[in-house]
PDB file of C-alpha atoms in Angstrom:
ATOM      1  CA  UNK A  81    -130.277 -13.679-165.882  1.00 85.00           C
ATOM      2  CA  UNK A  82    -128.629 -15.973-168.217  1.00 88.00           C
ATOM      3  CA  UNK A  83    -129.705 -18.123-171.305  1.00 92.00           C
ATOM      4  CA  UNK A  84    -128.018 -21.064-173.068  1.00 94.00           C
ATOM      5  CA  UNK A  85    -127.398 -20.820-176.796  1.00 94.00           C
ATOM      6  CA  UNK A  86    -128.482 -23.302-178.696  1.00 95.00           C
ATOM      7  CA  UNK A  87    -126.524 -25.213-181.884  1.00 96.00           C
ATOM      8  CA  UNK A  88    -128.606 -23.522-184.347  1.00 95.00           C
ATOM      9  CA  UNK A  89    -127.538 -20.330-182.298  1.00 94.00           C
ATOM     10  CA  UNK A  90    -131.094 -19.551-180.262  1.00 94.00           C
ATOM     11  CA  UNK A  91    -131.306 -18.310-177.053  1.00 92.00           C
ATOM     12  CA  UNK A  92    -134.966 -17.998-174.847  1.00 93.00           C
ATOM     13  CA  UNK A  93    -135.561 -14.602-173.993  1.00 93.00           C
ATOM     14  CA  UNK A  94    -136.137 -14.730-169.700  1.00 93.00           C
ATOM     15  CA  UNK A  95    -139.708 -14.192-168.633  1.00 93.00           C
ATOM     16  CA  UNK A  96    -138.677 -10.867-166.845  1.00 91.00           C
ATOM     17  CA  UNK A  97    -137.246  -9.342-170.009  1.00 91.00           C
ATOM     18  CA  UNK A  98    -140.230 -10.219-172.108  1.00 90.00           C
ATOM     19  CA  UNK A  99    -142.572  -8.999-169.660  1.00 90.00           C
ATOM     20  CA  UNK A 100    -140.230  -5.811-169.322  1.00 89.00           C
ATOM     21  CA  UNK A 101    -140.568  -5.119-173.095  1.00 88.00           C
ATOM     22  CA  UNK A 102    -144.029  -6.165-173.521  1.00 86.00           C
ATOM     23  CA  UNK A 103    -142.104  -8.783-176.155  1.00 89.00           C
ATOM     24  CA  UNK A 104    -144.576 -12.512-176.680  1.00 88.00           C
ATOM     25  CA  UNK A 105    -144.384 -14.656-180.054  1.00 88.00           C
ATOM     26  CA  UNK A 106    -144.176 -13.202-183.194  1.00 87.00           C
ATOM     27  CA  UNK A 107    -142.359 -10.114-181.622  1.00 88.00           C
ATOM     28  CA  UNK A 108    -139.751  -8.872-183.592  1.00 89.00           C
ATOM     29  CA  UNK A 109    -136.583  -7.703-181.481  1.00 90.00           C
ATOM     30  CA  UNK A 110    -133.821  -5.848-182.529  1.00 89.00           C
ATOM     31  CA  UNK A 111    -130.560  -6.159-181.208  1.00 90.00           C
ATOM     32  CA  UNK A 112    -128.133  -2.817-180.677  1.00 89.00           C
ATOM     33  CA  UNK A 113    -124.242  -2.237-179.923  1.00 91.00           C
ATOM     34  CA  UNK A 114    -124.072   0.287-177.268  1.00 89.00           C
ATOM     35  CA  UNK A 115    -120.956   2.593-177.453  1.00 90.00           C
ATOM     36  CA  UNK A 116    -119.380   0.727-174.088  1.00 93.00           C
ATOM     37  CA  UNK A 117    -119.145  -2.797-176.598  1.00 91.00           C
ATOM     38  CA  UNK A 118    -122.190  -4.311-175.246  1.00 93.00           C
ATOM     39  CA  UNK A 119    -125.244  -4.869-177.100  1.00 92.00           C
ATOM     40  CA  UNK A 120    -128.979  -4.431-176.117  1.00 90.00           C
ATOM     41  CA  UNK A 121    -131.931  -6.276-176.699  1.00 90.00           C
ATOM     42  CA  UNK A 122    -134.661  -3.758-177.377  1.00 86.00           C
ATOM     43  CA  UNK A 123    -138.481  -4.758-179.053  1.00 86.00           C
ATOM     44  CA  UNK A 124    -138.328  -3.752-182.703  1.00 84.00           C
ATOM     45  CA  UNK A 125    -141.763  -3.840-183.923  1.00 76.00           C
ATOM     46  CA  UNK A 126    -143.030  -0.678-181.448  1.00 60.00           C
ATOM     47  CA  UNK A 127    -139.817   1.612-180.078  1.00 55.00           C
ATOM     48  CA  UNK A 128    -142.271   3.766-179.212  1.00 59.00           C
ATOM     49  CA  UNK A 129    -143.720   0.843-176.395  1.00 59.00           C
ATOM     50  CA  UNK A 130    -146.562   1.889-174.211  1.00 63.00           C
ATOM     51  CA  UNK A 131    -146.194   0.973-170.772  1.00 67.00           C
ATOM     52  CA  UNK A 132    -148.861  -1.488-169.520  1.00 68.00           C
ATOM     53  CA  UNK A 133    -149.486   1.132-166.875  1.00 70.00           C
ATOM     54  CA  UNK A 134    -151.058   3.763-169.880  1.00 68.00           C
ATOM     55  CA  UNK A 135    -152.180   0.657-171.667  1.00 66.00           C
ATOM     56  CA  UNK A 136    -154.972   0.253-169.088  1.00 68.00           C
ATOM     57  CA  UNK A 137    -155.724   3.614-167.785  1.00 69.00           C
ATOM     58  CA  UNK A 138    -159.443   4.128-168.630  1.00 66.00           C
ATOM     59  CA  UNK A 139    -160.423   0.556-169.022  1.00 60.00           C
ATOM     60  CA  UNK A 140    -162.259   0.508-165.542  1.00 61.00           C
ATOM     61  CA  UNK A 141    -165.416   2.499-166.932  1.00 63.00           C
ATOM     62  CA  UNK A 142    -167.360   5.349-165.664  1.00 72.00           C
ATOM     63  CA  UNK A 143    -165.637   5.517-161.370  1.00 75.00           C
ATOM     64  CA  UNK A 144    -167.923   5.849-158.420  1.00 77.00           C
ATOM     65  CA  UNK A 145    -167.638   9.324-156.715  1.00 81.00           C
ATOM     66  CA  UNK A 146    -166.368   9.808-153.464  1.00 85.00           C
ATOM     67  CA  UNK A 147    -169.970  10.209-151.331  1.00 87.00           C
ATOM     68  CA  UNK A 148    -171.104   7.000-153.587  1.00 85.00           C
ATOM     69  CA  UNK A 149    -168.224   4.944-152.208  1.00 83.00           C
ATOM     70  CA  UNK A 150    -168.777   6.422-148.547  1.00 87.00           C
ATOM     71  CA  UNK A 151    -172.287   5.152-148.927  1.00 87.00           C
ATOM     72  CA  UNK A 152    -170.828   1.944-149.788  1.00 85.00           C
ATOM     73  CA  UNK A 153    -168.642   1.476-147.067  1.00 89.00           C
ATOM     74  CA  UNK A 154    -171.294   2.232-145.074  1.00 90.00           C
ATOM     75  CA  UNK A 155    -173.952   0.428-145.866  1.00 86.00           C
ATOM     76  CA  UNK A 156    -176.130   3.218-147.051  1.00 82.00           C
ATOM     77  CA  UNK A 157    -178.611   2.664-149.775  1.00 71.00           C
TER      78      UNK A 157
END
């Protein structure tokens, strides 16, 4: 993915990388020099980032059990 600098030196940050590093405005974003000379973006404001997987597990509420759902998908009352 590539970005185009700007003249008062901004760049936009892809879609897939903010959605990667949970990143949206307001974000703060640090950037690092890895020891091969390159540098990485990472999200400043939480290096401890959740993934949006754990984020939501629990949020459905209180689950069906598995003879409720067979008595669903059967038509059973």
């Amino acid at each position: 993915m590539a970005s185009t600098l700007t003249s008062k030196g901004q760049v936009t940050v892809p879609k897939a990388v903010r959605d990667l590093l949970g990143i949206g405005p307001g974000s703060k974003v640090d950037f690092t020099r890895a020891p091969d000379g390159s540098v990485v973006l990472v999200r400043a404001d939480d290096q401890n980032h959740v993934s949006l997987f754990a984020q939501l597990r629990g949020h459905a509420g209180k689950g069906l059990d598995t003879d409720a759902i067979l008595a669903l998908t059967r038509g059973e009352p």
